[in-house]
Amino acid sequence: LTHTLNKYDNSEPGFNFLGFNIRQYRVGKYHSLQGFKTLITPSPEKQRIHYKRIASIIDDHKQAPQQALISRLNPVIRGWSNYYSTVASSETYKYIDSLMYPKLKSWAQRRHPNKSGRWVTNKYWQTIGGDNWVFATPNEGKNPMRLIKHAETPIVRHVKVKGDASPYDGNLVYWSTRMGAHPEMPKRMTILLKQQKGKCAHCGLYFRSEDVLEIDHKIPLSVGGRDEYKNLQLLHRHCHDTKTADDGSVGGMHLGKHQITEEPDDAKVSRPVLETSRSGDRAV
C-alpha cells in the first residue's frame, strides 16, 4: 500500500477504510482470548451513498415501465452487495431492502393515483419462491423480471490460505482454484474456470492470479456461433489475441450479454479489477 492508504487508528471506537467500518467490541474471556471481537461492516457513509443512488434511479424512472426500472437497479444492487459479501453485511442488506420498499411503493402508487394500495401491491409485487414481496413483473410468463434483494447475496467468509502456501510455490492447481472462489469473479468466468480445471483452453497452462483472463467464443459470433456455455472457453488475453487472429473474427463487433460485467458501485476496489474486454468478460 502507498503511504496515502496507510492509517494508524484506535480500533475500539472504530474507523472507516476503503468503504468498510472496522470496529472492535469487548467480549468476555470465554468468547475470545484477546478480550475483544473484531467486526467489519459496510461503512455508514457508503450505505447512505448507495441508498441515495438507488433513490435517484427510482426518481429518474417515474415514467418508465417496471421492466426498465428493474433492469437499471439490479446491476447497482448486485455490484454493491457483491463487494461487501465477504464481511458482516447481513443486517445492512436487510436494512437497505427495508428502505427501498416505501420508495418503490411510492413509485408504484404515483403511477395509479386512483387505485387502492392493495391493488397497487398486487400488481407490482409477486410471490416467487415462497417470498410474497418480490418486486417483479406480473407472472404472465415462466420467467418474470424481478428485482433482486440485497439480502439474497450470500455472505462468503474468507478462506485462509492453507499452511505456508504462496503464489510462488508452484502449486498452480491450488491457486487457480482459489481464483474461481473470488466474490468479484464474474459467474461465467467462475463456471468456465471450474470446467477447465484452472487451465487456459488454448495453451493448456494454469492461470495465475496476475493473468488477464478473457472469455472467447469457440465459433465466433460473426460466423454464426451461439452465446452459450458449450461455445465458450476461458483464455489468457494473449492466447485470445492469437486465437482471434487465426479464426479471423473481429473483436468488438458483436456485443452480447456476456460483455456486461458486474462492477462494485460506490466503493473503491482494492481487489482484482473486472473489466470488459474487446470481445468478452475480462479479469485483471
mmCIF file of N, CA and C in Angstrom, residues 11-139:
data_model
loop_
_atom_site.group_PDB
_atom_site.id
_atom_site.type_symbol
_atom_site.label_atom_id
_atom_site.label_comp_id
_atom_site.label_asym_id
_atom_site.label_seq_id
_atom_site.Cartn_x
_atom_site.Cartn_y
_atom_site.Cartn_z
ATOM 1 N N SER A 11 -8.878 1.073 17.189
ATOM 2 C CA SER A 11 -9.886 0.187 16.609
ATOM 3 C C SER A 11 -11.117 0.015 17.500
ATOM 4 N N GLU A 12 -11.054 0.475 18.762
ATOM 5 C CA GLU A 12 -12.208 0.274 19.640
ATOM 6 C C GLU A 12 -13.389 1.153 19.267
ATOM 7 N N PRO A 13 -13.204 2.479 19.067
ATOM 8 C CA PRO A 13 -14.346 3.277 18.597
ATOM 9 C C PRO A 13 -14.649 3.007 17.127
ATOM 10 N N GLY A 14 -13.696 2.414 16.425
ATOM 11 C CA GLY A 14 -13.913 2.066 15.028
ATOM 12 C C GLY A 14 -13.395 3.119 14.065
ATOM 13 N N PHE A 15 -13.094 2.691 12.847
ATOM 14 C CA PHE A 15 -12.647 3.616 11.809
ATOM 15 C C PHE A 15 -13.076 3.059 10.454
ATOM 16 N N ASN A 16 -13.121 3.940 9.457
ATOM 17 C CA ASN A 16 -13.525 3.552 8.106
ATOM 18 C C ASN A 16 -12.298 3.436 7.212
ATOM 19 N N PHE A 17 -12.325 2.420 6.348
ATOM 20 C CA PHE A 17 -11.217 2.212 5.424
ATOM 21 C C PHE A 17 -11.742 1.493 4.184
ATOM 22 N N LEU A 18 -11.547 2.126 3.006
ATOM 23 C CA LEU A 18 -11.962 1.549 1.727
ATOM 24 C C LEU A 18 -13.442 1.143 1.719
ATOM 25 N N GLY A 19 -14.269 1.955 2.385
ATOM 26 C CA GLY A 19 -15.704 1.683 2.384
ATOM 27 C C GLY A 19 -16.169 0.752 3.484
ATOM 28 N N PHE A 20 -15.251 0.277 4.307
ATOM 29 C CA PHE A 20 -15.609 -0.633 5.397
ATOM 30 C C PHE A 20 -15.446 0.076 6.738
ATOM 31 N N ASN A 21 -16.292 -0.307 7.682
ATOM 32 C CA ASN A 21 -16.148 0.168 9.048
ATOM 33 C C ASN A 21 -15.565 -0.971 9.880
ATOM 34 N N ILE A 22 -14.436 -0.723 10.496
ATOM 35 C CA ILE A 22 -13.735 -1.745 11.274
ATOM 36 C C ILE A 22 -13.772 -1.336 12.736
ATOM 37 N N ARG A 23 -14.327 -2.211 13.554
ATOM 38 C CA ARG A 23 -14.504 -1.875 14.957
ATOM 39 C C ARG A 23 -14.313 -3.098 15.841
ATOM 40 N N GLN A 24 -13.756 -2.873 17.018
ATOM 41 C CA GLN A 24 -13.554 -3.959 17.974
ATOM 42 C C GLN A 24 -14.481 -3.775 19.173
ATOM 43 N N TYR A 25 -15.104 -4.892 19.571
ATOM 44 C CA TYR A 25 -16.022 -4.883 20.705
ATOM 45 C C TYR A 25 -15.447 -5.755 21.818
ATOM 46 N N ARG A 26 -15.559 -5.253 23.050
ATOM 47 C CA ARG A 26 -15.077 -6.033 24.184
ATOM 48 C C ARG A 26 -16.030 -7.197 24.456
ATOM 49 N N VAL A 27 -15.476 -8.365 24.670
ATOM 50 C CA VAL A 27 -16.263 -9.560 24.981
ATOM 51 C C VAL A 27 -15.606 -10.286 26.148
ATOM 52 N N GLY A 28 -16.323 -11.234 26.710
ATOM 53 C CA GLY A 28 -15.790 -11.997 27.829
ATOM 54 C C GLY A 28 -14.647 -12.909 27.407
ATOM 55 N N LYS A 29 -13.874 -13.338 28.369
ATOM 56 C CA LYS A 29 -12.709 -14.156 28.061
ATOM 57 C C LYS A 29 -13.087 -15.518 27.488
ATOM 58 N N TYR A 30 -14.343 -15.926 27.720
ATOM 59 C CA TYR A 30 -14.773 -17.214 27.172
ATOM 60 C C TYR A 30 -15.160 -17.107 25.689
ATOM 61 N N HIS A 31 -15.305 -15.876 25.206
ATOM 62 C CA HIS A 31 -15.626 -15.665 23.801
ATOM 63 C C HIS A 31 -14.370 -15.426 22.969
ATOM 64 N N SER A 32 -13.374 -14.811 23.577
ATOM 65 C CA SER A 32 -12.141 -14.528 22.845
ATOM 66 C C SER A 32 -10.989 -14.415 23.827
ATOM 67 N N LEU A 33 -9.871 -15.021 23.495
ATOM 68 C CA LEU A 33 -8.701 -14.955 24.367
ATOM 69 C C LEU A 33 -8.150 -13.538 24.453
ATOM 70 N N GLN A 34 -8.348 -12.765 23.374
ATOM 71 C CA GLN A 34 -7.837 -11.394 23.365
ATOM 72 C C GLN A 34 -8.742 -10.423 24.128
ATOM 73 N N GLY A 35 -9.963 -10.846 24.443
ATOM 74 C CA GLY A 35 -10.863 -9.968 25.179
ATOM 75 C C GLY A 35 -11.674 -9.028 24.305
ATOM 76 N N PHE A 36 -11.583 -9.192 22.986
ATOM 77 C CA PHE A 36 -12.376 -8.357 22.094
ATOM 78 C C PHE A 36 -12.691 -9.129 20.815
ATOM 79 N N LYS A 37 -13.676 -8.636 20.091
ATOM 80 C CA LYS A 37 -14.093 -9.237 18.835
ATOM 81 C C LYS A 37 -14.093 -8.164 17.758
ATOM 82 N N THR A 38 -13.516 -8.473 16.615
ATOM 83 C CA THR A 38 -13.450 -7.516 15.512
ATOM 84 C C THR A 38 -14.621 -7.729 14.567
ATOM 85 N N LEU A 39 -15.322 -6.636 14.251
ATOM 86 C CA LEU A 39 -16.460 -6.704 13.345
ATOM 87 C C LEU A 39 -16.245 -5.715 12.206
ATOM 88 N N ILE A 40 -16.355 -6.218 10.981
ATOM 89 C CA ILE A 40 -16.193 -5.385 9.790
ATOM 90 C C ILE A 40 -17.529 -5.325 9.057
ATOM 91 N N THR A 41 -18.006 -4.118 8.812
ATOM 92 C CA THR A 41 -19.294 -3.912 8.155
ATOM 93 C C THR A 41 -19.166 -2.815 7.094
ATOM 94 N N PRO A 42 -20.147 -2.680 6.201
ATOM 95 C CA PRO A 42 -20.143 -1.544 5.271
ATOM 96 C C PRO A 42 -20.219 -0.246 6.065
ATOM 97 N N SER A 43 -19.429 0.736 5.701
ATOM 98 C CA SER A 43 -19.419 1.979 6.455
ATOM 99 C C SER A 43 -20.741 2.718 6.301
ATOM 100 N N PRO A 44 -21.193 3.428 7.331
ATOM 101 C CA PRO A 44 -22.452 4.181 7.248
ATOM 102 C C PRO A 44 -22.474 5.149 6.067
ATOM 103 N N GLU A 45 -21.336 5.769 5.788
ATOM 104 C CA GLU A 45 -21.277 6.715 4.667
ATOM 105 C C GLU A 45 -21.569 6.024 3.340
ATOM 106 N N LYS A 46 -20.972 4.855 3.126
ATOM 107 C CA LYS A 46 -21.199 4.123 1.878
ATOM 108 C C LYS A 46 -22.633 3.611 1.791
ATOM 109 N N GLN A 47 -23.220 3.289 2.934
ATOM 110 C CA GLN A 47 -24.624 2.880 2.925
ATOM 111 C C GLN A 47 -25.513 4.036 2.468
ATOM 112 N N ARG A 48 -25.229 5.230 2.979
ATOM 113 C CA ARG A 48 -26.026 6.402 2.602
ATOM 114 C C ARG A 48 -25.863 6.712 1.113
ATOM 115 N N ILE A 49 -24.617 6.649 0.636
ATOM 116 C CA ILE A 49 -24.359 6.953 -0.770
ATOM 117 C C ILE A 49 -25.070 5.942 -1.670
ATOM 118 N N HIS A 50 -25.022 4.684 -1.271
ATOM 119 C CA HIS A 50 -25.652 3.629 -2.069
ATOM 120 C C HIS A 50 -27.169 3.809 -2.122
ATOM 121 N N TYR A 51 -27.785 4.051 -0.976
ATOM 122 C CA TYR A 51 -29.233 4.229 -0.976
ATOM 123 C C TYR A 51 -29.628 5.497 -1.740
ATOM 124 N N LYS A 52 -28.818 6.522 -1.621
ATOM 125 C CA LYS A 52 -29.110 7.763 -2.347
ATOM 126 C C LYS A 52 -29.085 7.510 -3.849
ATOM 127 N N ARG A 53 -28.171 6.666 -4.289
ATOM 128 C CA ARG A 53 -28.111 6.349 -5.714
ATOM 129 C C ARG A 53 -29.343 5.555 -6.151
ATOM 130 N N ILE A 54 -29.748 4.610 -5.314
ATOM 131 C CA ILE A 54 -30.945 3.818 -5.618
ATOM 132 C C ILE A 54 -32.170 4.722 -5.702
ATOM 133 N N ALA A 55 -32.312 5.619 -4.726
ATOM 134 C CA ALA A 55 -33.456 6.531 -4.710
ATOM 135 C C ALA A 55 -33.448 7.435 -5.935
ATOM 136 N N SER A 56 -32.259 7.855 -6.345
ATOM 137 C CA SER A 56 -32.139 8.713 -7.523
ATOM 138 C C SER A 56 -32.584 7.980 -8.787
ATOM 139 N N ILE A 57 -32.195 6.711 -8.900
ATOM 140 C CA ILE A 57 -32.588 5.914 -10.065
ATOM 141 C C ILE A 57 -34.105 5.758 -10.113
ATOM 142 N N ILE A 58 -34.710 5.497 -8.962
ATOM 143 C CA ILE A 58 -36.169 5.346 -8.908
ATOM 144 C C ILE A 58 -36.856 6.654 -9.309
ATOM 145 N N ASP A 59 -36.329 7.773 -8.808
ATOM 146 C CA ASP A 59 -36.914 9.073 -9.149
ATOM 147 C C ASP A 59 -36.773 9.372 -10.644
ATOM 148 N N ASP A 60 -35.655 8.944 -11.225
ATOM 149 C CA ASP A 60 -35.409 9.197 -12.647
ATOM 150 C C ASP A 60 -36.261 8.321 -13.561
ATOM 151 N N HIS A 61 -36.886 7.297 -12.973
ATOM 152 C CA HIS A 61 -37.691 6.369 -13.776
ATOM 153 C C HIS A 61 -39.183 6.454 -13.418
ATOM 154 N N LYS A 62 -39.636 7.639 -13.069
ATOM 155 C CA LYS A 62 -41.039 7.799 -12.681
ATOM 156 C C LYS A 62 -41.992 7.426 -13.806
ATOM 157 N N GLN A 63 -41.594 7.717 -15.033
ATOM 158 C CA GLN A 63 -42.456 7.446 -16.180
ATOM 159 C C GLN A 63 -42.066 6.158 -16.913
ATOM 160 N N ALA A 64 -41.020 5.518 -16.463
ATOM 161 C CA ALA A 64 -40.530 4.320 -17.150
ATOM 162 C C ALA A 64 -41.318 3.086 -16.728
ATOM 163 N N PRO A 65 -41.391 2.079 -17.590
ATOM 164 C CA PRO A 65 -42.081 0.833 -17.211
ATOM 165 C C PRO A 65 -41.302 0.089 -16.131
ATOM 166 N N GLN A 66 -41.971 -0.819 -15.461
ATOM 167 C CA GLN A 66 -41.358 -1.564 -14.367
ATOM 168 C C GLN A 66 -40.115 -2.323 -14.822
ATOM 169 N N GLN A 67 -40.156 -2.888 -16.028
ATOM 170 C CA GLN A 67 -39.010 -3.639 -16.533
ATOM 171 C C GLN A 67 -37.765 -2.770 -16.632
ATOM 172 N N ALA A 68 -37.930 -1.529 -17.089
ATOM 173 C CA ALA A 68 -36.797 -0.624 -17.245
ATOM 174 C C ALA A 68 -36.192 -0.266 -15.890
ATOM 175 N N LEU A 69 -37.057 -0.051 -14.905
ATOM 176 C CA LEU A 69 -36.573 0.281 -13.557
ATOM 177 C C LEU A 69 -35.800 -0.889 -12.959
ATOM 178 N N ILE A 70 -36.331 -2.090 -13.102
ATOM 179 C CA ILE A 70 -35.680 -3.272 -12.553
ATOM 180 C C ILE A 70 -34.328 -3.509 -13.220
ATOM 181 N N SER A 71 -34.285 -3.392 -14.534
ATOM 182 C CA SER A 71 -33.034 -3.631 -15.258
ATOM 183 C C SER A 71 -31.968 -2.605 -14.900
ATOM 184 N N ARG A 72 -32.370 -1.415 -14.493
ATOM 185 C CA ARG A 72 -31.400 -0.374 -14.093
ATOM 186 C C ARG A 72 -30.937 -0.584 -12.661
ATOM 187 N N LEU A 73 -31.828 -1.043 -11.784
ATOM 188 C CA LEU A 73 -31.475 -1.202 -10.376
ATOM 189 C C LEU A 73 -30.663 -2.469 -10.105
ATOM 190 N N ASN A 74 -30.966 -3.547 -10.793
ATOM 191 C CA ASN A 74 -30.321 -4.825 -10.481
ATOM 192 C C ASN A 74 -28.791 -4.795 -10.528
ATOM 193 N N PRO A 75 -28.168 -4.215 -11.565
ATOM 194 C CA PRO A 75 -26.696 -4.187 -11.573
ATOM 195 C C PRO A 75 -26.109 -3.395 -10.413
ATOM 196 N N VAL A 76 -26.796 -2.325 -10.017
ATOM 197 C CA VAL A 76 -26.313 -1.494 -8.903
ATOM 198 C C VAL A 76 -26.385 -2.278 -7.594
ATOM 199 N N ILE A 77 -27.514 -2.939 -7.370
ATOM 200 C CA ILE A 77 -27.696 -3.721 -6.144
ATOM 201 C C ILE A 77 -26.724 -4.892 -6.101
ATOM 202 N N ARG A 78 -26.620 -5.596 -7.220
ATOM 203 C CA ARG A 78 -25.752 -6.775 -7.269
ATOM 204 C C ARG A 78 -24.277 -6.395 -7.077
ATOM 205 N N GLY A 79 -23.837 -5.351 -7.731
ATOM 206 C CA GLY A 79 -22.441 -4.944 -7.625
ATOM 207 C C GLY A 79 -22.063 -4.521 -6.214
ATOM 208 N N TRP A 80 -22.912 -3.700 -5.600
ATOM 209 C CA TRP A 80 -22.636 -3.217 -4.242
ATOM 210 C C TRP A 80 -22.665 -4.373 -3.248
ATOM 211 N N SER A 81 -23.650 -5.238 -3.384
ATOM 212 C CA SER A 81 -23.784 -6.379 -2.461
ATOM 213 C C SER A 81 -22.606 -7.340 -2.592
ATOM 214 N N ASN A 82 -22.164 -7.591 -3.813
ATOM 215 C CA ASN A 82 -21.028 -8.493 -4.005
ATOM 216 C C ASN A 82 -19.761 -7.937 -3.364
ATOM 217 N N TYR A 83 -19.579 -6.622 -3.446
ATOM 218 C CA TYR A 83 -18.377 -6.015 -2.883
ATOM 219 C C TYR A 83 -18.296 -6.213 -1.373
ATOM 220 N N TYR A 84 -19.457 -6.167 -0.715
ATOM 221 C CA TYR A 84 -19.481 -6.293 0.749
ATOM 222 C C TYR A 84 -19.859 -7.700 1.218
ATOM 223 N N SER A 85 -19.839 -8.667 0.311
ATOM 224 C CA SER A 85 -20.288 -10.017 0.656
ATOM 225 C C SER A 85 -19.293 -10.815 1.501
ATOM 226 N N THR A 86 -18.092 -10.280 1.706
ATOM 227 C CA THR A 86 -17.089 -11.019 2.477
ATOM 228 C C THR A 86 -16.999 -10.541 3.923
ATOM 229 N N VAL A 87 -17.879 -9.601 4.325
ATOM 230 C CA VAL A 87 -17.862 -9.114 5.708
ATOM 231 C C VAL A 87 -19.260 -9.270 6.307
ATOM 232 N N ALA A 88 -19.428 -8.785 7.539
ATOM 233 C CA ALA A 88 -20.714 -8.937 8.247
ATOM 234 C C ALA A 88 -21.732 -7.924 7.716
ATOM 235 N N SER A 89 -22.356 -8.261 6.592
ATOM 236 C CA SER A 89 -23.253 -7.323 5.920
ATOM 237 C C SER A 89 -24.723 -7.719 5.962
ATOM 238 N N SER A 90 -25.052 -8.843 6.567
ATOM 239 C CA SER A 90 -26.431 -9.341 6.536
ATOM 240 C C SER A 90 -27.437 -8.318 7.041
ATOM 241 N N GLU A 91 -27.173 -7.716 8.201
ATOM 242 C CA GLU A 91 -28.112 -6.748 8.761
ATOM 243 C C GLU A 91 -28.184 -5.495 7.901
ATOM 244 N N THR A 92 -27.066 -5.111 7.319
ATOM 245 C CA THR A 92 -27.053 -3.944 6.435
ATOM 246 C C THR A 92 -27.901 -4.201 5.206
ATOM 247 N N TYR A 93 -27.767 -5.393 4.627
ATOM 248 C CA TYR A 93 -28.573 -5.754 3.460
ATOM 249 C C TYR A 93 -30.062 -5.651 3.781
ATOM 250 N N LYS A 94 -30.472 -6.211 4.916
ATOM 251 C CA LYS A 94 -31.891 -6.185 5.294
ATOM 252 C C LYS A 94 -32.363 -4.746 5.507
ATOM 253 N N TYR A 95 -31.502 -3.932 6.103
ATOM 254 C CA TYR A 95 -31.862 -2.540 6.385
ATOM 255 C C TYR A 95 -32.097 -1.761 5.088
ATOM 256 N N ILE A 96 -31.202 -1.913 4.103
ATOM 257 C CA ILE A 96 -31.367 -1.179 2.845
ATOM 258 C C ILE A 96 -32.582 -1.684 2.079
ATOM 259 N N ASP A 97 -32.828 -2.994 2.126
ATOM 260 C CA ASP A 97 -34.038 -3.529 1.486
ATOM 261 C C ASP A 97 -35.296 -2.926 2.101
ATOM 262 N N SER A 98 -35.264 -2.737 3.430
ATOM 263 C CA SER A 98 -36.434 -2.158 4.103
ATOM 264 C C SER A 98 -36.641 -0.694 3.713
ATOM 265 N N LEU A 99 -35.545 0.008 3.410
ATOM 266 C CA LEU A 99 -35.654 1.401 2.970
ATOM 267 C C LEU A 99 -36.206 1.487 1.550
ATOM 268 N N MET A 100 -35.906 0.488 0.748
ATOM 269 C CA MET A 100 -36.328 0.502 -0.645
ATOM 270 C C MET A 100 -37.841 0.296 -0.798
ATOM 271 N N TYR A 101 -38.439 -0.482 0.094
ATOM 272 C CA TYR A 101 -39.860 -0.810 -0.076
ATOM 273 C C TYR A 101 -40.757 0.434 -0.135
ATOM 274 N N PRO A 102 -40.710 1.339 0.842
ATOM 275 C CA PRO A 102 -41.594 2.513 0.744
ATOM 276 C C PRO A 102 -41.274 3.390 -0.462
ATOM 277 N N LYS A 103 -40.003 3.396 -0.877
ATOM 278 C CA LYS A 103 -39.633 4.185 -2.059
ATOM 279 C C LYS A 103 -40.266 3.584 -3.315
ATOM 280 N N LEU A 104 -40.209 2.268 -3.431
ATOM 281 C CA LEU A 104 -40.828 1.591 -4.572
ATOM 282 C C LEU A 104 -42.357 1.685 -4.511
ATOM 283 N N LYS A 105 -42.890 1.597 -3.297
ATOM 284 C CA LYS A 105 -44.352 1.699 -3.143
ATOM 285 C C LYS A 105 -44.828 3.079 -3.588
ATOM 286 N N SER A 106 -44.076 4.105 -3.253
ATOM 287 C CA SER A 106 -44.416 5.458 -3.674
ATOM 288 C C SER A 106 -44.353 5.578 -5.197
ATOM 289 N N TRP A 107 -43.322 4.944 -5.804
ATOM 290 C CA TRP A 107 -43.174 4.960 -7.260
ATOM 291 C C TRP A 107 -44.394 4.313 -7.920
ATOM 292 N N ALA A 108 -44.810 3.167 -7.384
ATOM 293 C CA ALA A 108 -45.935 2.432 -7.960
ATOM 294 C C ALA A 108 -47.253 3.173 -7.749
ATOM 295 N N GLN A 109 -47.457 3.733 -6.548
ATOM 296 C CA GLN A 109 -48.711 4.439 -6.233
ATOM 297 C C GLN A 109 -48.871 5.677 -7.094
ATOM 298 N N ARG A 110 -47.755 6.337 -7.404
ATOM 299 C CA ARG A 110 -47.797 7.548 -8.221
ATOM 300 C C ARG A 110 -48.307 7.245 -9.630
ATOM 301 N N ARG A 111 -48.072 6.043 -10.097
ATOM 302 C CA ARG A 111 -48.493 5.662 -11.439
ATOM 303 C C ARG A 111 -50.000 5.355 -11.503
ATOM 304 N N HIS A 112 -50.583 5.077 -10.339
ATOM 305 C CA HIS A 112 -52.006 4.728 -10.294
ATOM 306 C C HIS A 112 -52.665 5.456 -9.114
ATOM 307 N N PRO A 113 -52.760 6.772 -9.194
ATOM 308 C CA PRO A 113 -53.283 7.560 -8.060
ATOM 309 C C PRO A 113 -54.719 7.224 -7.672
ATOM 310 N N ASN A 114 -55.471 6.641 -8.596
ATOM 311 C CA ASN A 114 -56.881 6.347 -8.310
ATOM 312 C C ASN A 114 -57.122 4.905 -7.874
ATOM 313 N N LYS A 115 -56.037 4.146 -7.716
ATOM 314 C CA LYS A 115 -56.163 2.757 -7.303
ATOM 315 C C LYS A 115 -55.804 2.605 -5.825
ATOM 316 N N SER A 116 -56.357 1.574 -5.196
ATOM 317 C CA SER A 116 -56.078 1.336 -3.780
ATOM 318 C C SER A 116 -54.675 0.784 -3.586
ATOM 319 N N GLY A 117 -54.182 0.865 -2.349
ATOM 320 C CA GLY A 117 -52.866 0.342 -2.043
ATOM 321 C C GLY A 117 -52.779 -1.151 -2.284
ATOM 322 N N ARG A 118 -53.848 -1.866 -1.990
ATOM 323 C CA ARG A 118 -53.865 -3.318 -2.205
ATOM 324 C C ARG A 118 -53.740 -3.646 -3.702
ATOM 325 N N TRP A 119 -54.465 -2.877 -4.526
ATOM 326 C CA TRP A 119 -54.414 -3.111 -5.974
ATOM 327 C C TRP A 119 -53.004 -2.885 -6.504
ATOM 328 N N VAL A 120 -52.381 -1.809 -6.040
ATOM 329 C CA VAL A 120 -51.023 -1.489 -6.479
ATOM 330 C C VAL A 120 -50.048 -2.578 -6.044
ATOM 331 N N THR A 121 -50.201 -3.028 -4.806
ATOM 332 C CA THR A 121 -49.311 -4.078 -4.299
ATOM 333 C C THR A 121 -49.453 -5.360 -5.109
ATOM 334 N N ASN A 122 -50.675 -5.749 -5.400
ATOM 335 C CA ASN A 122 -50.899 -6.979 -6.158
ATOM 336 C C ASN A 122 -50.361 -6.884 -7.583
ATOM 337 N N LYS A 123 -50.309 -5.674 -8.115
ATOM 338 C CA LYS A 123 -49.835 -5.501 -9.490
ATOM 339 C C LYS A 123 -48.315 -5.540 -9.581
ATOM 340 N N TYR A 124 -47.614 -4.946 -8.617
ATOM 341 C CA TYR A 124 -46.162 -4.792 -8.725
ATOM 342 C C TYR A 124 -45.354 -5.739 -7.839
ATOM 343 N N TRP A 125 -46.002 -6.370 -6.872
ATOM 344 C CA TRP A 125 -45.288 -7.320 -6.004
ATOM 345 C C TRP A 125 -45.873 -8.710 -6.210
ATOM 346 N N GLN A 126 -44.992 -9.663 -6.477
ATOM 347 C CA GLN A 126 -45.424 -11.025 -6.776
ATOM 348 C C GLN A 126 -44.884 -12.004 -5.725
ATOM 349 N N THR A 127 -45.446 -13.196 -5.746
ATOM 350 C CA THR A 127 -44.949 -14.270 -4.885
ATOM 351 C C THR A 127 -44.049 -15.173 -5.726
ATOM 352 N N ILE A 128 -42.780 -15.220 -5.370
ATOM 353 C CA ILE A 128 -41.808 -16.031 -6.103
ATOM 354 C C ILE A 128 -40.954 -16.795 -5.104
ATOM 355 N N GLY A 129 -40.907 -18.095 -5.248
ATOM 356 C CA GLY A 129 -40.075 -18.918 -4.371
ATOM 357 C C GLY A 129 -40.419 -18.805 -2.900
ATOM 358 N N GLY A 130 -41.688 -18.626 -2.599
ATOM 359 C CA GLY A 130 -42.107 -18.528 -1.205
ATOM 360 C C GLY A 130 -42.026 -17.136 -0.626
ATOM 361 N N ASP A 131 -41.456 -16.197 -1.366
ATOM 362 C CA ASP A 131 -41.367 -14.806 -0.927
ATOM 363 C C ASP A 131 -42.550 -14.043 -1.511
ATOM 364 N N ASN A 132 -43.409 -13.511 -0.625
ATOM 365 C CA ASN A 132 -44.615 -12.814 -1.081
ATOM 366 C C ASN A 132 -44.389 -11.355 -1.449
ATOM 367 N N TRP A 133 -43.152 -10.878 -1.269
ATOM 368 C CA TRP A 133 -42.886 -9.462 -1.500
ATOM 369 C C TRP A 133 -41.730 -9.273 -2.473
ATOM 370 N N VAL A 134 -41.907 -9.788 -3.677
ATOM 371 C CA VAL A 134 -40.889 -9.644 -4.712
ATOM 372 C C VAL A 134 -41.376 -8.616 -5.726
ATOM 373 N N PHE A 135 -40.632 -7.534 -5.857
ATOM 374 C CA PHE A 135 -40.975 -6.501 -6.840
ATOM 375 C C PHE A 135 -40.654 -7.081 -8.217
ATOM 376 N N ALA A 136 -41.702 -7.439 -8.964
ATOM 377 C CA ALA A 136 -41.494 -8.148 -10.230
ATOM 378 C C ALA A 136 -42.649 -7.885 -11.174
ATOM 379 N N THR A 137 -42.387 -8.146 -12.441
ATOM 380 C CA THR A 137 -43.441 -8.001 -13.446
ATOM 381 C C THR A 137 -44.484 -9.097 -13.223
ATOM 382 N N PRO A 138 -45.720 -8.867 -13.665
ATOM 383 C CA PRO A 138 -46.777 -9.877 -13.478
ATOM 384 C C PRO A 138 -46.336 -11.241 -14.004
ATOM 385 N N ASN A 139 -46.675 -12.265 -13.271
ATOM 386 C CA ASN A 139 -46.236 -13.617 -13.611
ATOM 387 C C ASN A 139 -47.052 -14.201 -14.762
#
